[in-house]
Short mmCIF file of C-alpha atoms in Angstrom, two decimals:
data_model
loop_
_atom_site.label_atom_id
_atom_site.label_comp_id
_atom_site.label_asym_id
_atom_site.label_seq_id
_atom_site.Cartn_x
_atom_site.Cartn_y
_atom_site.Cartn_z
CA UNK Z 398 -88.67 155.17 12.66
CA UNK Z 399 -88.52 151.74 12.70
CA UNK Z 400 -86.53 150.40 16.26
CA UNK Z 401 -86.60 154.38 17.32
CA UNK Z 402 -87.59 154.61 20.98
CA UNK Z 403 -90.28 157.82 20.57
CA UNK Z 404 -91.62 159.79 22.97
CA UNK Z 405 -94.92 161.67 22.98
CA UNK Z 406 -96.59 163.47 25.50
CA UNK Z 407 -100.20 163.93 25.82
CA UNK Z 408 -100.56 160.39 23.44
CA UNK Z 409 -104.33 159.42 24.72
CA UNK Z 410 -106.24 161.48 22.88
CA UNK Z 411 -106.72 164.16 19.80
CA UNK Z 412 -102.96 164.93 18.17
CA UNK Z 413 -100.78 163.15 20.74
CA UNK Z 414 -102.81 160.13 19.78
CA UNK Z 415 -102.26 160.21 16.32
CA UNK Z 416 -99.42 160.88 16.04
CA UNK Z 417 -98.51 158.01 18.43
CA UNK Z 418 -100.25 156.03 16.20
CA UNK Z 419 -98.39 156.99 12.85
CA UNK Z 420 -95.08 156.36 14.21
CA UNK Z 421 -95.45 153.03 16.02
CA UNK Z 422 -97.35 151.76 12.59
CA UNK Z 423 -93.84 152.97 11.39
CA UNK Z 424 -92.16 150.61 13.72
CA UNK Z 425 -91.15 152.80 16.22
CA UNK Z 426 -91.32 151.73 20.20
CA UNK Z 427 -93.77 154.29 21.81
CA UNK Z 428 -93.35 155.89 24.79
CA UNK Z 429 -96.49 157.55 25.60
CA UNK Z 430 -97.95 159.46 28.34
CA UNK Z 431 -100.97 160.89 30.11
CA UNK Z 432 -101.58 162.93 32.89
CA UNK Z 433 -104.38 160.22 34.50
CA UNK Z 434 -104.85 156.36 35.17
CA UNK Z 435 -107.43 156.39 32.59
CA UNK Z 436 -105.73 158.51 29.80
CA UNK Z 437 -102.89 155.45 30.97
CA UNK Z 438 -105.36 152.40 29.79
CA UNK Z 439 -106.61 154.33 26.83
CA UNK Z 440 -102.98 154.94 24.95
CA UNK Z 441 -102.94 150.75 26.39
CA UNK Z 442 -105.87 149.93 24.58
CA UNK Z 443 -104.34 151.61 21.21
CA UNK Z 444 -101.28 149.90 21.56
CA UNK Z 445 -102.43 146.73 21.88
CA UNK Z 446 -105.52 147.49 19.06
CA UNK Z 447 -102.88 148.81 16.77
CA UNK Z 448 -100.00 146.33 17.68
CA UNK Z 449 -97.82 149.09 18.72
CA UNK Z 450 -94.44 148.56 20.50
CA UNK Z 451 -93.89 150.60 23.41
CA UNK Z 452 -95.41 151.04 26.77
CA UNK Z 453 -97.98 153.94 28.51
CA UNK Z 454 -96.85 156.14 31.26
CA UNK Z 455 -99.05 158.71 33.89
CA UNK Z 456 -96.46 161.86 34.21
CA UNK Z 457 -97.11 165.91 35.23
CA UNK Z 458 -94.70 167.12 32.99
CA UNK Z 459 -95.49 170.43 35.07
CA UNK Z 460 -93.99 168.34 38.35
CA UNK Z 461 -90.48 167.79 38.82
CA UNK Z 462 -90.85 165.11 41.13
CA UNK Z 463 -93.49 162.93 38.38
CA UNK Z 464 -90.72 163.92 35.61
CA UNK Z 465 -87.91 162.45 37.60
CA UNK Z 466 -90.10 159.24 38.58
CA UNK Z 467 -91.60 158.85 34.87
CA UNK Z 468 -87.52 159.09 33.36
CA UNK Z 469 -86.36 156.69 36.04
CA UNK Z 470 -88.96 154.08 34.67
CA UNK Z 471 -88.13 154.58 31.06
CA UNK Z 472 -84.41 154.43 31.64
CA UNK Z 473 -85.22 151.15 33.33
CA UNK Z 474 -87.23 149.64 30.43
CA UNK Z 475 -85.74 151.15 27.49
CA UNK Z 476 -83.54 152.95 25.54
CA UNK Z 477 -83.10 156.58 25.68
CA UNK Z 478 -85.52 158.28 23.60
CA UNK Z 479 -84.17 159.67 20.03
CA UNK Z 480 -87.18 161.14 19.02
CA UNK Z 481 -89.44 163.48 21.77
CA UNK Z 482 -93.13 164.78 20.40
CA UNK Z 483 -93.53 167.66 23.29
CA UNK Z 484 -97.21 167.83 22.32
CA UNK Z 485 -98.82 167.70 26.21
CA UNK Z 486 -100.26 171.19 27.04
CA UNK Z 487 -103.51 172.93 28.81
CA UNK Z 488 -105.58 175.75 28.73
CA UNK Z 489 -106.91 177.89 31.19
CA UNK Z 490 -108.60 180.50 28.80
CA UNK Z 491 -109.92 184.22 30.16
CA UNK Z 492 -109.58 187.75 29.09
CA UNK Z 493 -106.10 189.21 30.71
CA UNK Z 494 -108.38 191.63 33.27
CA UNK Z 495 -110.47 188.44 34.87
CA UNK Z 496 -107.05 186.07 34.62
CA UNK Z 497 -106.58 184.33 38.05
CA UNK Z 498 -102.42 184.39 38.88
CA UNK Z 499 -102.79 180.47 38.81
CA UNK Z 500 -104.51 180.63 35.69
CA UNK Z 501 -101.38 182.24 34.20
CA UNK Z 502 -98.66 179.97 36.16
CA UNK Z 503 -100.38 176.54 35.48
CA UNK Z 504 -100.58 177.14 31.85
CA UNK Z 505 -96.74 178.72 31.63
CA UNK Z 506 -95.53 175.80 33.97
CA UNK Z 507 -96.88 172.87 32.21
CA UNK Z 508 -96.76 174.29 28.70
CA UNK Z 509 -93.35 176.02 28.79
CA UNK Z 510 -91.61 175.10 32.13
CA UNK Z 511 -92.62 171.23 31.08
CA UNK Z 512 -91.03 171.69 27.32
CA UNK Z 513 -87.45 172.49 29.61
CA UNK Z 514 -87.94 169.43 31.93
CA UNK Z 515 -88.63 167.18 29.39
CA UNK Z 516 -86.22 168.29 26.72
CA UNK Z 517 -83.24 168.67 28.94
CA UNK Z 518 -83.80 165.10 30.46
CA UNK Z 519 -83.97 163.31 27.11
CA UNK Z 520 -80.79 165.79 25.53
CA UNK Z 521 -78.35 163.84 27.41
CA UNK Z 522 -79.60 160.06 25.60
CA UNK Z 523 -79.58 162.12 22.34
CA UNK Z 524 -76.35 163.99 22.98
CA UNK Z 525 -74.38 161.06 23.45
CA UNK Z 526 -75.67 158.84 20.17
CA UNK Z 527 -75.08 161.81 18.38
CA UNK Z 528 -78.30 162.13 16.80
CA UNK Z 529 -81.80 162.88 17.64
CA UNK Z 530 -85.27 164.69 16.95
CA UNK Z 531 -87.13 166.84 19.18
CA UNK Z 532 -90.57 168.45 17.73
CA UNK Z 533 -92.89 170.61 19.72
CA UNK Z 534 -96.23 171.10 19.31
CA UNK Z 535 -97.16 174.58 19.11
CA UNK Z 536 -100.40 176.72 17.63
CA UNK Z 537 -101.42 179.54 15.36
CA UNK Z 538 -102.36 181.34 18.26
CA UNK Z 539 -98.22 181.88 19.09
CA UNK Z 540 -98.34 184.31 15.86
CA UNK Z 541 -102.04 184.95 15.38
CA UNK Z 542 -102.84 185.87 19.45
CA UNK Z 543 -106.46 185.11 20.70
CA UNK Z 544 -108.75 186.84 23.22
CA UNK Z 545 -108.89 185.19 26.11
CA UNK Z 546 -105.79 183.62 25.44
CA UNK Z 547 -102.45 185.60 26.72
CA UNK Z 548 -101.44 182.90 28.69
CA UNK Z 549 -101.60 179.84 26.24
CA UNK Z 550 -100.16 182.92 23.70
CA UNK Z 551 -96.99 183.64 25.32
CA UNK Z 552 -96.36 179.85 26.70
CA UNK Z 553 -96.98 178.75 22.43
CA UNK Z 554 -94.38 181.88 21.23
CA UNK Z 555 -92.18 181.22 24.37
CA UNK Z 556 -91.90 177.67 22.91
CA UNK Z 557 -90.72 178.74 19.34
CA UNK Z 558 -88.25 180.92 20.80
CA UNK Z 559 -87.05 177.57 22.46
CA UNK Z 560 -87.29 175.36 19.41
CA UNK Z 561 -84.63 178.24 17.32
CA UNK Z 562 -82.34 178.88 19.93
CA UNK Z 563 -81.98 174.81 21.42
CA UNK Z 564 -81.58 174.28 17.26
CA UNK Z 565 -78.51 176.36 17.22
CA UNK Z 566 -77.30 175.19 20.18
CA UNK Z 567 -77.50 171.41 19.26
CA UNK Z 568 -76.91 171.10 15.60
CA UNK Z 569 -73.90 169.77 16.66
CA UNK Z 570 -74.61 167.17 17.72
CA UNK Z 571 -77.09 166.01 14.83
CA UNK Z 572 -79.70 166.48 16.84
CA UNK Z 573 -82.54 168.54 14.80
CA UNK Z 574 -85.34 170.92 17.00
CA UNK Z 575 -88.79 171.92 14.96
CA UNK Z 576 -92.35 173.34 15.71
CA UNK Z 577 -95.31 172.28 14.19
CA UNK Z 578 -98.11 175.08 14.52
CA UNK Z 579 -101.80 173.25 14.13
CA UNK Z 580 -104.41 175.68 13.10
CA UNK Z 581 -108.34 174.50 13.82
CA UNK Z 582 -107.68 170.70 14.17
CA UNK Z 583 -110.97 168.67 14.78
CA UNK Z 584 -110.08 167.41 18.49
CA UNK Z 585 -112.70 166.99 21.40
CA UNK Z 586 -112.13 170.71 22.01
CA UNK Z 587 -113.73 171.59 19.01
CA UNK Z 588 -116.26 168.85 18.48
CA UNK Z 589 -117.77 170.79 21.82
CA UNK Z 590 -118.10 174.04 19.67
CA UNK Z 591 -121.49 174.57 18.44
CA UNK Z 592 -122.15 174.50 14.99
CA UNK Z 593 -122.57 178.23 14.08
CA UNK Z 594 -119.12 178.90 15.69
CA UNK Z 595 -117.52 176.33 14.13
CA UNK Z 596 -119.14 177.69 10.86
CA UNK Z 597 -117.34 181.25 11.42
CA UNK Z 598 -114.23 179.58 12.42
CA UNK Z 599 -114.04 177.85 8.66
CA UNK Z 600 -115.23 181.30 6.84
CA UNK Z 601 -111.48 182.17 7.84
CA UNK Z 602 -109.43 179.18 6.36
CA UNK Z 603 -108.72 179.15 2.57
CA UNK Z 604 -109.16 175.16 2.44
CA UNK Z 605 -112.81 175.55 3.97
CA UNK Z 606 -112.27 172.50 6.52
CA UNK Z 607 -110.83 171.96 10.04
CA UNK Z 608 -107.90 169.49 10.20
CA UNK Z 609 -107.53 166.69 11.33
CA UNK Z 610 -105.29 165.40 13.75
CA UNK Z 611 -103.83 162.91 11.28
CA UNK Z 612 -102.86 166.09 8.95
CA UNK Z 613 -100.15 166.79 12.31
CA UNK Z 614 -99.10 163.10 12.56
CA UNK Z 615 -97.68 163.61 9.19
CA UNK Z 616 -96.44 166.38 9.22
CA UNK Z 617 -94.30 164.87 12.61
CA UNK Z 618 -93.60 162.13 10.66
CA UNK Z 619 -91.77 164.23 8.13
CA UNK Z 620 -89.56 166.11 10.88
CA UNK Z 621 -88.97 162.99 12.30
CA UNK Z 622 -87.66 161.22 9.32
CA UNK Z 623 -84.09 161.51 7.46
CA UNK Z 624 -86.19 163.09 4.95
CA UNK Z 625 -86.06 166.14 7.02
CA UNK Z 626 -81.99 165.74 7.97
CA UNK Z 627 -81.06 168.95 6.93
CA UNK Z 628 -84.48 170.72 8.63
CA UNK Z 629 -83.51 172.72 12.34
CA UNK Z 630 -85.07 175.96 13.97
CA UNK Z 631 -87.92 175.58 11.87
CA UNK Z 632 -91.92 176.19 12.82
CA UNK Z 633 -93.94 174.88 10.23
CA UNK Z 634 -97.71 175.80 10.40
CA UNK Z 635 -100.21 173.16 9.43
CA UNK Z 636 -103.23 175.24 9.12
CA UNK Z 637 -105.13 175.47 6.07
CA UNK Z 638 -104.13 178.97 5.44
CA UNK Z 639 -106.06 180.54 7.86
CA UNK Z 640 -102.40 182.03 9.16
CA UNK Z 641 -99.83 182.71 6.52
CA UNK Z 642 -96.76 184.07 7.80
#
């Protein structure tokens, strides 16, 4: 990683933080965004605690307009990225009958519509050196499904559709595309669950625990690394075993 200019959405808190965290303690330059002023001066504060290289952005990856501005920075400042984390998504959960029509489009524009604004923006930096790493952040619930959930469902399996078919498309070029699939990770999501639910949630997983969002950072840090050279199309779930496919 070391040099690498590394980009990862959603880097303030929960996975995107860790993960930013594992690969600047690698040595790479961190590009890392948020989608408010404060989320901003928090990935700040864990640069500078850390003594990570690299710089925090606000961007809307589900905004063209914020996209174009956030790129037009970066460019200015440094390199093109050669490694993107697309780990930035939402939720707007509710059973399929009750589901508002924004409710659907907010969560298919910034979780799927923002994977193709961001990936096709950095493809031309990694197209031209010839070498790159993009990995997505998906979930179990892209396999599994989830009540409540056909939005975040189909914006999750949309994205690993994505990840195969840019992989053949771009292998090239050496440029490698992968999915990581988190299962129950222990984020402030879940910390919010009470603890009988998060009692029945763990009855499910083989290993008996929740993860943690250090068990994704390394698992990015693997498909970012020239250990995983010859690794493409891939969607690798990180989940305990609670879905084996």
């Amino acid at each position: 990683m070391k040099g690498k200019t590394i980009l990862v959405t959603g880097a303030s808190r929960g996975i995107g933080q860790a993960i930013a965290s594992d690969l600047g303690a690698a040595g790479g330059i961190i590009i890392g965004t948020a989608t408010t002023e404060k989320g901003v001066q928090c990935i700040e504060q864990q640069f500078a605690e850390k003594k990570i290289q690299g710089a925090a952005f606000c961007l809307d990856i589900a905004d063209d307009q914020s996209v174009n501005d956030f790129f037009s920075q970066v460019n200015a400042q440094y390199e093109a990225p050669q490694i993107l984390i697309n780990n930035a998504g939402i939720t707007r959960d509710n059973l399929l009958l009750r589901m508002k029509s924004q409710e659907w489009t907010d969560v298919i524009n910034t979780n799927l519509s923002g994977l193709y604004r961001m990936t096709k923006t950095c493809l031309k930096g990694m197209t031209k050196a010839r070498w790159g790493r993009i990995i997505n952040i998906s979930s179990v619930i892209a396999s599994s499904g989830n009540i409540g959930q056909a939005n975040y469902a189909s914006s999750k399996a949309g994205m690993e559709g994505f990840t195969r078919s840019l992989a053949m498309e771009i292998g090239i070029r050496n440029i490698t595309v992968n999915a990581i699939a988190p299962g129950f990770i222990e984020t402030d999501m879940t910390r919010d669950l009470s603890e009988e639910n998060k009692a029945r949630a763990i009855m499910n997983i083989p290993l008996k625990r929740m993860g943690s969002p250090e068990d994704i950072a390394a698992a990015v840090h693997f498909l970012a690394s020239d250990a995983a050279a010859y690794i493409t199309g891939e969607i690798l779930h990180v989940n305990g075993g609670l879905y084996m496919s």
